[in-house]
Amino acid sequence: MKKQFLSLVCALAMMATFVTTAEAGIKISGDAQVRARGQFDEKKVDGTEVASKDELYWLYRLRLKIAADLGDGFFAKALLANHSAGWFATIGSDKDPVFPRNLSDFGVNQMYFGRMMPNSHYAVGWMPINSFNNPIFDLAVYPRQPLGIPYFLLANDRIFGLNYGAKVGPGELNASVLVLDDHLKDTEGFFRDEYAIHLMYKTNIGDITIDPQLLAAITDFNTAIHPSSPGYSDVTPWTLGTNVVIPAGDIKFTLGGFYTFCDDSGVDYDGYLFRIKAERGPVRAWFDYSSMNDDSFGLSDEYENMYVWAQYNWKVHESSMGSLTLSPTVRYLTTDHNVGGTETETQRLRTELWAQVAF
């Protein structure tokens, strides 16, 4: 027993020494948020209302961010969070309405490492892709209804792959090879997994920033994998476009335009997405519009969507230790889908109050 006790003391001492030595290069931060949401849904089929629902939701999330500086430009980063839409858990469930659910889904959500150098960088792993501000992934993966930041919410703003970036001319070129899905049990060959490439060149023209980009399938993959918007399997769509950031005094405008198309094995569709965003101090608002024509297999279906986001961020408290922010938010989505001669219209209004602590 005495030897075991001494061994335990030695182990704890060694651990304490390791933590003390390593903590200088490791930074832990994060945020916690509670969100109250009022949601109002309405659905019409050929002009007749068939469903409506009003509901109050309580959501919460905790995200822990770990960043390690390994020296000489090498780094490692991770995000610990819930594996659910928007990293959120909800209060109650059908089986047990008293206790929270989804807590068992908490774990490593993003993990990547790489190296930053004076004129280049690289990273590999489960990487964030900034889909909140860049809708190219929304349109590529959910072409029928790409609005409402679905990739950010449903895929937790991450993708597995390898990224390399370097200064080229006046801007920076980023190239990524992405693994959209790994068919572990597929026996048809080495290249049956789902691969894509993402190219982006970001540069300035005066005070204006542009980032022309391309997202293209290398092998067959699936689009529009969404409960309310099923898509096609084994297709190779291409998506391209750019964001344009225009400063105007104390207002920052962002204009975005993206186009996607696919003509492959009977699947024939094309669509586009436009965004206009304005930010001024604590106020952020944007308007999205998307449209898609789907002529696959001799059909002629049309999809039209509109989305509005408006938010005010009020800093209740801010210090070097962290901050508390209250954010009243309004999100409004409308869809008008004409499929097989049947027109389906939906409206979804979300009025929310976010309370977030960042540390």
XYZ file of C-alpha atoms in Angstrom:
359
model
C 0.000 0.000 0.000
C 2.818 2.369 0.903
C 4.568 1.724 -2.428
C 1.326 2.319 -4.281
C 0.834 5.584 -2.419
C 4.388 6.728 -3.238
C 3.879 5.764 -6.876
C 0.688 7.805 -6.984
C 2.445 10.810 -5.453
C 5.267 10.539 -7.984
C 2.814 10.243 -10.865
C 0.904 13.315 -9.690
C 4.155 15.247 -9.278
C 5.255 14.324 -12.802
C 1.841 15.304 -14.170
C 1.978 18.650 -12.376
C 5.449 19.277 -13.813
C 4.239 18.420 -17.321
C 1.180 20.672 -17.051
C 3.257 23.562 -15.683
C 5.737 23.196 -18.531
C 3.116 22.784 -21.261
C 0.542 25.303 -20.154
C 2.571 28.213 -21.504
C 1.993 26.866 -25.017
C -1.614 25.759 -24.533
C -4.573 28.129 -24.527
C -8.055 27.062 -23.454
C -11.040 29.263 -24.227
C -14.678 28.753 -25.008
C -18.226 29.942 -24.681
C -21.510 28.898 -23.129
C -24.897 29.966 -24.466
C -28.533 29.682 -23.451
C -31.060 30.480 -26.154
C -34.811 31.066 -25.908
C -36.531 30.603 -29.261
C -40.064 31.313 -30.345
C -40.755 29.458 -33.602
C -43.771 29.950 -35.856
C -44.242 27.608 -38.836
C -46.819 27.576 -41.612
C -47.179 25.302 -44.625
C -49.456 25.605 -47.675
C -49.985 23.172 -50.553
C -51.489 24.699 -53.715
C -52.621 27.699 -51.683
C -54.345 25.712 -48.914
C -52.900 25.748 -45.414
C -52.152 22.183 -44.322
C -50.039 22.701 -41.178
C -49.014 25.368 -38.686
C -47.134 25.232 -35.410
C -46.094 27.688 -32.700
C -43.508 26.551 -30.179
C -41.126 27.849 -27.511
C -37.742 26.124 -27.341
C -34.936 26.295 -24.781
C -31.500 25.425 -26.109
C -28.036 25.482 -24.599
C -24.495 24.658 -25.558
C -20.952 24.597 -24.223
C -17.916 24.795 -26.491
C -14.319 24.428 -25.307
C -11.502 25.480 -27.622
C -7.975 24.183 -27.181
C -5.043 25.710 -29.075
C -1.475 24.443 -28.681
C 1.605 26.327 -29.870
C 4.212 23.652 -30.604
C 6.919 26.092 -31.585
C 8.506 26.939 -34.950
C 5.046 27.633 -36.396
C 3.572 24.210 -35.620
C 0.141 24.216 -33.983
C -2.729 21.951 -32.968
C -6.342 22.969 -32.326
C -9.483 21.232 -31.149
C -13.091 22.062 -30.374
C -15.014 20.092 -27.756
C -18.776 20.435 -28.165
C -22.024 18.596 -28.677
C -22.468 16.574 -31.866
C -25.848 18.071 -32.746
C -27.250 20.861 -34.918
C -25.479 24.085 -34.045
C -23.767 22.232 -31.164
C -26.996 22.702 -29.179
C -28.692 20.425 -26.689
C -32.337 20.866 -25.730
C -34.316 20.640 -22.521
C -36.533 17.582 -22.219
C -37.264 14.635 -24.487
C -40.117 12.328 -25.389
C -38.873 9.636 -23.013
C -37.944 11.850 -20.078
C -39.234 15.444 -20.256
C -37.524 16.545 -17.040
C -33.840 16.033 -17.698
C -31.715 17.391 -20.577
C -30.927 15.182 -23.519
C -27.983 14.946 -25.919
C -25.375 15.281 -23.175
C -23.876 11.960 -24.193
C -23.034 13.472 -27.603
C -20.413 15.828 -26.111
C -16.929 15.157 -27.443
C -14.230 16.140 -29.932
C -16.045 18.065 -32.659
C -13.104 19.562 -34.552
C -9.445 18.543 -34.494
C -6.671 19.676 -36.794
C -2.994 20.524 -36.768
C -0.459 22.085 -39.101
C 2.129 24.793 -39.465
C 2.084 28.541 -40.049
C 5.032 29.941 -42.005
C 5.822 33.482 -43.173
C 4.416 33.001 -46.684
C 2.470 29.751 -46.453
C 0.648 27.361 -44.155
C -0.908 23.915 -44.089
C -3.395 22.026 -41.901
C -4.990 18.580 -41.817
C -7.880 17.059 -39.873
C -11.446 18.053 -39.026
C -11.153 21.733 -39.945
C -13.603 24.655 -39.640
C -14.541 26.207 -42.993
C -16.227 29.516 -42.004
C -19.502 28.480 -43.665
C -21.373 31.038 -41.531
C -19.867 33.777 -43.711
C -19.240 31.766 -46.881
C -22.326 30.029 -48.369
C -20.552 28.039 -51.102
C -20.871 24.802 -49.090
C -24.562 25.468 -48.412
C -25.305 25.737 -52.127
C -23.094 22.806 -53.142
C -24.468 20.323 -50.604
C -28.066 21.607 -50.240
C -28.868 23.078 -53.685
C -32.656 22.834 -53.313
C -32.779 24.824 -50.086
C -29.361 26.276 -49.168
C -30.586 29.116 -46.948
C -30.462 29.380 -43.168
C -26.763 28.371 -42.861
C -27.531 24.609 -43.070
C -23.902 23.508 -43.402
C -22.896 25.506 -40.326
C -25.738 23.971 -38.304
C -25.959 20.400 -39.601
C -22.254 19.763 -40.229
C -20.995 21.893 -37.307
C -19.013 24.096 -39.731
C -16.361 21.408 -40.224
C -15.001 19.117 -42.903
C -12.209 16.560 -43.019
C -9.357 17.321 -45.345
C -5.980 18.817 -46.112
C -5.517 22.549 -46.678
C -2.513 24.383 -48.096
C -2.278 28.146 -48.503
C 0.420 30.432 -49.861
C 0.907 34.039 -50.877
C 0.548 34.354 -54.641
C 0.873 37.807 -56.130
C -1.037 40.388 -54.098
C -3.281 37.821 -52.397
C -3.388 34.358 -50.890
C -4.304 31.128 -52.657
C -5.866 28.340 -50.594
C -6.318 24.808 -51.903
C -8.083 22.023 -49.990
C -8.640 18.346 -50.732
C -11.785 17.323 -48.843
C -13.212 13.964 -47.798
C -17.001 14.285 -47.752
C -17.622 10.659 -46.809
C -15.542 7.504 -46.306
C -17.265 4.350 -47.536
C -15.590 1.992 -45.089
C -17.553 -1.070 -46.177
C -17.456 -0.405 -49.910
C -15.732 -3.147 -51.886
C -15.835 -1.486 -55.320
C -12.435 0.161 -55.211
C -9.986 2.629 -53.744
C -11.702 5.747 -55.111
C -15.261 4.988 -53.998
C -14.984 7.510 -51.163
C -16.371 11.012 -51.701
C -13.702 13.605 -52.530
C -13.864 17.245 -53.554
C -11.485 20.154 -54.019
C -11.967 23.728 -52.818
C -9.903 26.527 -54.345
C -10.039 30.144 -53.161
C -7.960 33.193 -54.012
C -8.407 36.087 -51.581
C -7.070 39.511 -52.461
C -7.753 43.234 -52.156
C -8.593 45.760 -54.825
C -8.109 49.020 -52.984
C -10.318 48.772 -49.890
C -12.462 46.018 -51.429
C -11.786 42.350 -50.613
C -12.781 39.566 -53.018
C -12.381 35.776 -52.728
C -13.244 33.990 -56.016
C -13.559 30.263 -55.334
C -14.461 26.879 -56.765
C -15.830 23.777 -55.045
C -15.816 20.758 -57.365
C -16.404 17.044 -56.902
C -13.454 14.787 -57.744
C -15.452 11.595 -57.268
C -19.188 10.953 -56.994
C -20.866 12.219 -53.845
C -24.345 12.922 -52.480
C -26.113 16.293 -52.475
C -28.889 17.738 -50.340
C -28.654 15.198 -47.528
C -31.275 16.921 -45.406
C -34.432 15.535 -43.750
C -36.689 17.973 -45.578
C -34.752 18.089 -48.842
C -33.545 14.730 -50.182
C -31.129 14.899 -53.074
C -29.207 12.770 -55.531
C -26.557 10.103 -55.045
C -23.379 9.615 -57.063
C -23.244 13.010 -58.769
C -20.381 15.430 -59.446
C -21.647 19.015 -59.101
C -19.504 22.134 -59.491
C -20.058 25.329 -57.508
C -18.317 28.674 -57.986
C -18.670 32.289 -56.948
C -17.248 34.970 -54.690
C -17.834 37.195 -51.691
C -17.105 40.911 -52.037
C -16.484 42.925 -48.855
C -16.953 46.685 -49.263
C -16.199 49.079 -46.381
C -18.256 52.291 -46.391
C -17.384 54.450 -43.413
C -18.433 52.596 -40.261
C -20.562 50.122 -42.258
C -19.202 46.950 -43.825
C -21.173 45.553 -46.766
C -20.727 42.011 -48.063
C -22.109 40.921 -51.418
C -22.052 37.242 -52.350
C -22.952 35.438 -55.537
C -22.638 31.663 -56.142
C -23.716 29.290 -58.910
C -23.967 25.482 -58.887
C -24.660 23.021 -61.689
C -24.703 19.297 -62.339
C -25.276 17.322 -65.554
C -24.475 13.734 -64.730
C -26.236 10.392 -65.363
C -29.704 11.825 -65.820
C -29.293 14.420 -63.066
C -29.537 17.901 -64.570
C -29.913 20.948 -62.329
C -28.513 24.402 -61.805
C -29.063 27.023 -59.139
C -27.715 30.208 -57.628
C -27.547 32.043 -54.325
C -27.241 35.794 -53.717
C -26.434 37.436 -50.385
C -26.276 41.035 -49.223
C -25.053 41.676 -45.687
C -24.518 44.848 -43.665
C -22.661 45.188 -40.372
C -22.311 48.274 -38.253
C -21.039 48.046 -34.691
C -23.342 45.719 -32.748
C -25.867 45.386 -35.609
C -25.681 42.628 -38.226
C -28.288 41.867 -40.890
C -28.396 40.029 -44.173
C -30.754 38.941 -46.937
C -30.359 35.727 -48.961
C -32.156 34.614 -52.097
C -31.725 31.293 -53.894
C -33.297 29.579 -56.880
C -32.836 26.165 -58.475
C -34.185 24.545 -61.649
C -34.162 20.757 -61.611
C -34.695 19.094 -64.989
C -33.429 15.693 -63.875
C -34.916 12.615 -65.507
C -37.212 14.665 -67.736
C -38.884 16.563 -64.875
C -39.131 20.322 -64.505
C -39.123 21.268 -60.818
C -38.453 24.714 -59.395
C -37.188 25.772 -55.956
C -37.174 29.349 -54.673
C -36.110 30.452 -51.177
C -35.676 33.682 -49.223
C -33.980 34.240 -45.869
C -33.557 37.226 -43.529
C -31.266 37.443 -40.502
C -31.186 40.451 -38.156
C -29.276 40.645 -34.876
C -28.205 43.169 -32.240
C -25.289 42.267 -29.940
C -25.339 44.064 -26.573
C -22.171 43.706 -24.489
C -23.461 43.552 -20.937
C -19.994 42.940 -19.529
C -16.525 42.769 -21.042
C -13.099 42.456 -19.469
C -9.791 40.719 -20.037
C -11.316 37.645 -18.366
C -14.283 37.300 -20.712
C -17.622 38.777 -21.714
C -21.392 38.441 -21.400
C -23.465 39.290 -24.467
C -27.220 39.459 -25.027
C -28.304 39.139 -28.660
C -31.921 39.616 -29.765
C -32.165 37.821 -33.121
C -34.799 37.421 -35.833
C -34.576 34.769 -38.554
C -37.190 34.405 -41.271
C -37.240 31.750 -44.013
C -39.720 31.292 -46.852
C -39.687 28.552 -49.487
C -41.733 28.097 -52.656
C -41.185 24.698 -54.269
C -43.041 23.559 -57.384
C -42.426 19.817 -57.647
C -44.361 17.611 -60.053
C -46.955 20.356 -60.574
C -47.641 20.703 -56.827
C -46.686 24.013 -55.231
C -45.598 23.894 -51.589
C -45.021 27.112 -49.652
C -43.562 27.290 -46.162
C -42.783 30.087 -43.737
C -40.638 29.832 -40.617
C -40.155 32.746 -38.231
C -37.730 32.448 -35.323
C -37.503 35.154 -32.667
C -34.631 34.450 -30.312
C -32.759 35.855 -27.343
C -29.178 34.654 -26.951
C -27.297 34.938 -23.679
C -23.664 34.013 -24.191
C -20.631 33.975 -21.933
C -17.223 33.883 -23.655
C -14.081 33.106 -21.697
